[in-house]
Structure formats: structure tokens, C-alpha cells
Amino acid sequence: MVTGGSRGIGAATVRRLAAAGHDIALCYRADDAAAETVLADVHATGRRAIVVRADVTDPDDVARLFDRAEGELGPVTGLVNNAGVTSRVGPFVDLTAHDLRHVIDVNLVSAILCAQQAARRMNHGGAIVNVSSAAATLGAPGEYVHYAAAKAGVDALTIGLSKELGPRGIRVNCVAPGTVWTDIHTVSGDPDRPNRIAQRAPLGRAGEPDEIAAAVAWLLSPDASYATGAILRVAGGL
Ligand code: NAP
């Protein structure tokens, strides 16, 4: 299961996991065409896949999403909590209550709701990978500190769940990307943000979605069988 698997890092993750032999359920909220394109790419690899329009902030939608995935593909073995949003870049004092709640809901509440559905259903072990952000430790001052706070919550969720679910054979890890070339920066009103951040990054550039997907796929795989509670920073040195 990959949430927000229709675009950006989620889409790259879906394509990489399909190439590694996974059957995949992916969800998205709005962009039907993007989701259908990724679905076709998975089918082209010969893997089974379904795409479900579901808002991961809605507990009923999340339960329906997991029901459909189980009904059509079998028991859920892995979850990638990838869906995320920012709001418009700007000073903290100008943050609206609506943007605050939306950002906390999509980045943090959704990860908790999806992890709960997965944990209830993973009766023979499994793996969960959360996608947080380097912002969780950098703070994103002047841009979106509420987003950074939500992602810090995702890091804490990873640590707590790894300890609670480890005895059941469920590994829980996290990837914390730095700035990556996706449309999330257009939504935040700062499409060129990756170029600006690149000047500060020790590696001198922003990341590509597939460079994050590689880390997610590793943590999901049996190669990471002794890794749980890890927060893997993939941020070009920032
Ligand atoms: P993106 O290109 O904007 O894609 C976001 C994905 O999430 C889309 O598939 C979108 O689907 C889906 N989505 C958004 N809200 C949703 C909801 N309520 N329910 C279900 N799906 C929803 O974003 P991205 O840059 O790939 O980001 C992926 C993850 O990486 C996020 O958690 C983000 O915070 C994190 N991250 C990104 C960066 C970066 O620089 N790009 C850096 C650090 C962390 P629709 O289009 O259909 O709505």
C-alpha cells in the first residue's frame, strides 16, 4: 500500500516497488489522470495493482482503502505512508487555522490512521515506512514550521510504533527526504525552492524522487530485516 502514489515521490516508489516484484494498491485524492498513468506503468511490469481515490485524512476512506486492497490483492504486507502536503510558504504569524489543520491532518493524522489499519491487519508481520522530512529537525523557519512540526510527529510515531509492533514482527521505519523535485513546491507557491535549497546542500543539488524511492524500497525489503525505528535521512547532506 502506497498512499499518495500518483505523483512525485509516491509515484517513483510505486514504480520501483513494482519493478522489485510487489503487487500494489495506491491511493490519491484528486488527480485521476496521474493515478491512471502510474497504474498503467505497474501493469506494464506484469504486477497486479489497484488505484483507489481516498482521502487519507478520513478514517472511513482509509478503512475502505484497506478493505479494497485486501479484497483484491490479498493481505497487506507493507505500507508506505507517503501522502503529504505543505501550505503556502510564509511567516508563521500569517498561518491560517485552515492551513494548520490541513497540514497536520494530511502529514500526521493520516499516517496514524493508515498505520492503525495496517497494524490491525498484519497478522503475519510486515513493514511500514513513513515519509517524514529533513524539515522535522531543521524547522523550516519562515516557510512552514507547522509542516516541520507535523513531520517531527511522524518521526516520533515511527519510534513508538517500532517498539509497540516489533514483538509482532512488524518493522516500522522512516525516510526523511531533503528537498526533492516534485510538484509539492508549486502548491507551496515556491516552485523554484529546490534550486534555492541546492545552494546550501553539501551535495549541491536537490534530490530526484527515485533517490527517495530507493531508500523507501530498501527499508521495506527483507534486506532491512534488522532495521526498525530507523529514521533514514536522504537529504544531500542537509
Ligand atoms: P507531491 O508530488 O505533491 O505528491 C503528493 C501525493 O500525495 C499525490 O499523489 C497526492 O494525490 C497525494 N495526496 C495529497 N493529499 C492527499 C490526501 N488527503 N489523501 C490521499 N492522497 C493525498 O508530493 P511529494 O513531494 O512527492 O511528497 C511526498 C512525501 O514526501 C510527502 O509526505 C512530503 O511531505 C514528503 N517530502 C517531500 C519533499 C520534497 O521536497 N518534495 C521533501 C521532504 C519530504 P493527488 O494529487 O491526487 O491529490
XYZ file of C-alpha atoms and ligand atoms in Angstrom:
286
model
C 0.000 0.000 0.000
C 1.419 3.345 -1.040
C -0.513 6.472 -0.044
C -0.173 9.422 -2.407
C 1.227 7.033 -5.002
C 0.032 9.019 -8.002
C 2.681 11.734 -8.207
C 6.171 12.722 -7.051
C 7.986 10.545 -4.520
C 4.964 8.242 -4.144
C 4.778 7.537 -7.883
C 8.535 6.832 -8.029
C 8.127 4.483 -5.068
C 5.255 2.612 -6.717
C 7.264 2.138 -9.923
C 10.322 0.927 -8.014
C 8.312 -1.478 -5.846
C 6.551 -2.906 -8.903
C 9.941 -3.498 -10.537
C 11.002 -5.298 -7.335
C 8.024 -7.667 -7.665
C 5.360 -6.174 -5.397
C 1.649 -6.074 -6.150
C 0.474 -2.597 -5.214
C -2.543 -0.674 -4.019
C -2.062 3.043 -4.359
C -4.304 5.865 -3.324
C -4.610 9.507 -4.235
C -7.067 12.307 -3.558
C -7.632 14.444 -6.670
C -5.560 13.828 -9.821
C -7.265 10.914 -11.639
C -5.051 11.138 -14.741
C -1.800 10.936 -12.775
C -3.068 7.903 -10.852
C -4.138 6.095 -14.041
C -0.703 6.714 -15.606
C 1.090 5.121 -12.643
C -1.394 2.228 -12.647
C -0.653 1.550 -16.313
C 3.085 1.598 -15.606
C 2.657 -1.036 -12.871
C 0.521 -3.234 -15.116
C 3.210 -2.981 -17.794
C 5.609 -4.724 -15.399
C 3.201 -7.643 -15.067
C 2.347 -6.922 -11.427
C -1.183 -6.624 -10.090
C -2.279 -3.176 -8.941
C -5.325 -1.204 -7.947
C -5.809 2.505 -7.612
C -8.299 3.928 -5.113
C -9.414 7.520 -4.776
C -9.365 8.010 -0.998
C -8.702 10.918 1.324
C -6.253 9.555 3.877
C -7.383 12.105 6.470
C -10.826 10.444 6.567
C -10.979 7.321 8.799
C -13.839 5.817 6.741
C -11.956 6.323 3.470
C -8.842 4.727 4.998
C -10.791 1.661 6.186
C -12.404 1.348 2.729
C -8.996 1.652 1.073
C -7.527 -1.211 3.093
C -10.692 -3.327 2.609
C -10.412 -2.955 -1.165
C -6.700 -3.722 -1.164
C -7.211 -6.879 0.900
C -10.227 -7.954 -1.119
C -8.498 -7.573 -4.482
C -4.806 -8.239 -3.763
C -4.723 -10.248 -0.518
C -3.284 -9.453 2.918
C -1.371 -6.194 3.266
C 2.338 -6.892 3.809
C 3.747 -3.371 3.531
C 2.591 0.218 3.953
C 4.297 3.386 2.725
C 2.809 6.443 4.455
C 3.817 8.911 1.755
C 0.845 11.265 1.171
C 1.749 14.764 2.284
C 1.171 18.454 1.618
C 2.579 21.817 2.581
C 0.683 25.080 2.627
C 1.879 28.307 1.053
C 5.316 29.367 2.164
C 5.121 32.317 4.550
C 5.691 33.744 8.014
C 4.321 31.803 10.981
C 2.242 34.784 12.138
C 0.238 34.651 8.885
C -0.630 30.933 9.144
C -4.400 30.361 8.967
C -6.206 27.824 11.141
C -7.410 26.070 7.993
C -3.889 25.588 6.604
C -2.617 24.485 10.012
C -5.269 21.779 10.411
C -4.948 20.586 6.802
C -1.166 20.196 7.036
C -1.332 18.355 10.377
C -4.176 16.164 9.066
C -2.531 15.089 5.797
C 1.021 14.668 7.104
C 0.450 13.263 10.598
C -3.147 12.173 11.285
C -3.288 10.224 8.006
C -0.086 8.338 8.844
C -1.566 7.318 12.198
C -4.874 6.231 10.628
C -3.156 4.167 7.922
C -0.641 2.617 10.326
C -3.515 1.588 12.592
C -5.366 -0.149 9.746
C -2.142 -1.871 8.675
C -1.253 -2.967 12.226
C -4.731 -4.446 12.731
C -4.379 -6.484 9.550
C -0.682 -7.530 9.534
C -1.157 -10.767 11.448
C 1.974 -12.398 9.988
C 4.400 -9.498 10.310
C 5.039 -6.727 7.834
C 6.824 -3.448 7.241
C 5.735 0.167 7.471
C 7.788 3.037 6.038
C 6.781 6.591 6.914
C 7.916 9.539 4.809
C 8.776 12.485 7.021
C 11.171 15.300 6.093
C 14.533 16.813 6.961
C 12.341 19.768 7.985
C 11.466 17.809 11.150
C 14.916 18.658 12.525
C 15.664 21.847 10.540
C 12.354 23.507 11.495
C 11.525 25.283 8.174
C 11.599 28.785 9.748
C 9.895 31.482 7.699
C 8.410 28.847 5.413
C 6.152 26.326 7.202
C 7.105 25.466 10.772
C 3.729 23.725 11.240
C 4.701 21.290 8.454
C 8.051 20.668 10.179
C 6.201 20.029 13.439
C 3.882 17.535 11.737
C 6.890 15.702 10.290
C 8.576 15.629 13.714
C 5.380 13.900 14.842
C 5.868 11.333 12.074
C 9.410 10.673 13.366
C 8.032 10.144 16.899
C 5.290 7.903 15.531
C 7.960 5.794 13.844
C 9.902 5.282 17.080
C 6.845 4.467 19.191
C 5.291 2.088 16.679
C 8.598 0.301 16.075
C 8.668 -0.567 19.784
C 4.982 -1.453 20.081
C 4.764 -3.510 16.891
C 8.263 -5.070 16.840
C 7.209 -8.025 19.002
C 4.578 -8.836 16.341
C 7.209 -8.902 13.580
C 6.167 -5.565 12.120
C 9.119 -3.279 11.340
C 8.471 0.483 11.316
C 10.988 2.863 9.766
C 11.075 6.323 8.277
C 12.731 8.143 5.375
C 13.377 11.863 5.897
C 13.947 13.441 2.470
C 15.582 16.775 1.870
C 14.319 18.968 -0.947
C 13.209 16.920 -3.937
C 11.999 17.952 -7.395
C 8.233 17.400 -7.223
C 5.082 19.493 -7.643
C 4.750 19.971 -3.871
C 6.783 23.176 -4.259
C 4.343 24.546 -6.832
C 1.498 24.056 -4.385
C 3.514 25.888 -1.720
C 3.854 28.845 -4.118
C 7.628 28.414 -4.439
C 8.250 26.122 -7.451
C 11.939 27.057 -7.659
C 12.584 26.179 -3.978
C 14.735 23.130 -4.890
C 17.187 25.366 -6.788
C 17.471 27.756 -3.828
C 17.977 24.949 -1.294
C 20.547 23.290 -3.571
C 22.932 26.189 -2.959
C 23.041 25.280 0.766
C 23.186 21.499 0.345
C 26.627 19.871 0.655
C 25.876 17.795 -2.446
C 24.995 20.997 -4.308
C 21.667 19.954 -5.737
C 18.105 18.944 -4.883
C 17.129 15.268 -4.968
C 15.161 13.281 -7.524
C 12.062 11.292 -6.488
C 13.708 7.986 -7.358
C 16.570 8.710 -4.930
C 13.999 8.770 -2.120
C 12.095 5.788 -3.506
C 15.293 3.712 -3.349
C 15.565 4.284 0.406
C 11.882 3.505 0.942
C 12.162 0.292 -1.061
C 15.230 -0.817 0.901
C 13.535 -0.271 4.274
C 10.505 -2.198 3.037
C 12.598 -5.104 1.783
C 13.980 -8.196 3.551
C 17.463 -6.646 3.132
C 16.444 -4.338 6.000
C 15.255 -7.235 8.174
C 17.081 -5.989 11.302
C 16.177 -2.309 10.837
C 13.291 -0.908 12.845
C 12.813 2.505 14.422
C 15.326 3.967 11.959
C 14.933 7.479 10.561
C 16.970 7.450 7.379
C 17.928 10.952 6.246
C 18.225 11.272 2.459
C 18.852 14.977 2.166
C 22.048 15.669 0.247
C 23.894 16.422 3.484
C 21.439 18.947 4.969
P 3.502 15.617 -4.400
O 4.312 15.497 -5.631
O 2.711 16.876 -4.171
O 2.520 14.335 -4.313
C 1.666 14.217 -3.198
C 0.857 12.943 -3.321
O 0.009 12.828 -2.147
C -0.071 12.952 -4.522
O -0.165 11.635 -5.006
C -1.408 13.406 -3.917
O -2.509 12.956 -4.662
C -1.345 12.706 -2.570
N -2.227 13.296 -1.567
C -2.200 14.565 -1.099
N -3.171 14.730 -0.178
C -3.812 13.545 -0.067
C -4.906 13.081 0.699
N -5.544 13.885 1.569
N -5.316 11.789 0.554
C -4.680 10.968 -0.316
N -3.632 11.346 -1.070
C -3.208 12.628 -0.954
O 4.408 15.462 -3.076
P 5.876 14.827 -2.895
O 6.839 15.931 -2.962
O 6.038 13.634 -3.755
O 5.791 14.404 -1.353
C 5.654 13.049 -0.942
C 6.022 12.977 0.535
O 7.386 13.388 0.702
C 5.199 13.903 1.421
O 4.933 13.284 2.656
C 6.111 15.104 1.612
O 5.813 15.822 2.789
C 7.449 14.398 1.678
N 8.611 15.259 1.399
C 8.725 15.874 0.185
C 9.835 16.681 -0.043
C 10.047 17.391 -1.353
O 10.930 18.274 -1.426
N 9.296 17.062 -2.424
C 10.792 16.865 0.960
C 10.631 16.219 2.176
C 9.524 15.419 2.381
P -3.457 13.996 -5.530
O -2.549 14.738 -6.439
O -4.405 13.168 -6.268
O -4.138 14.867 -4.531
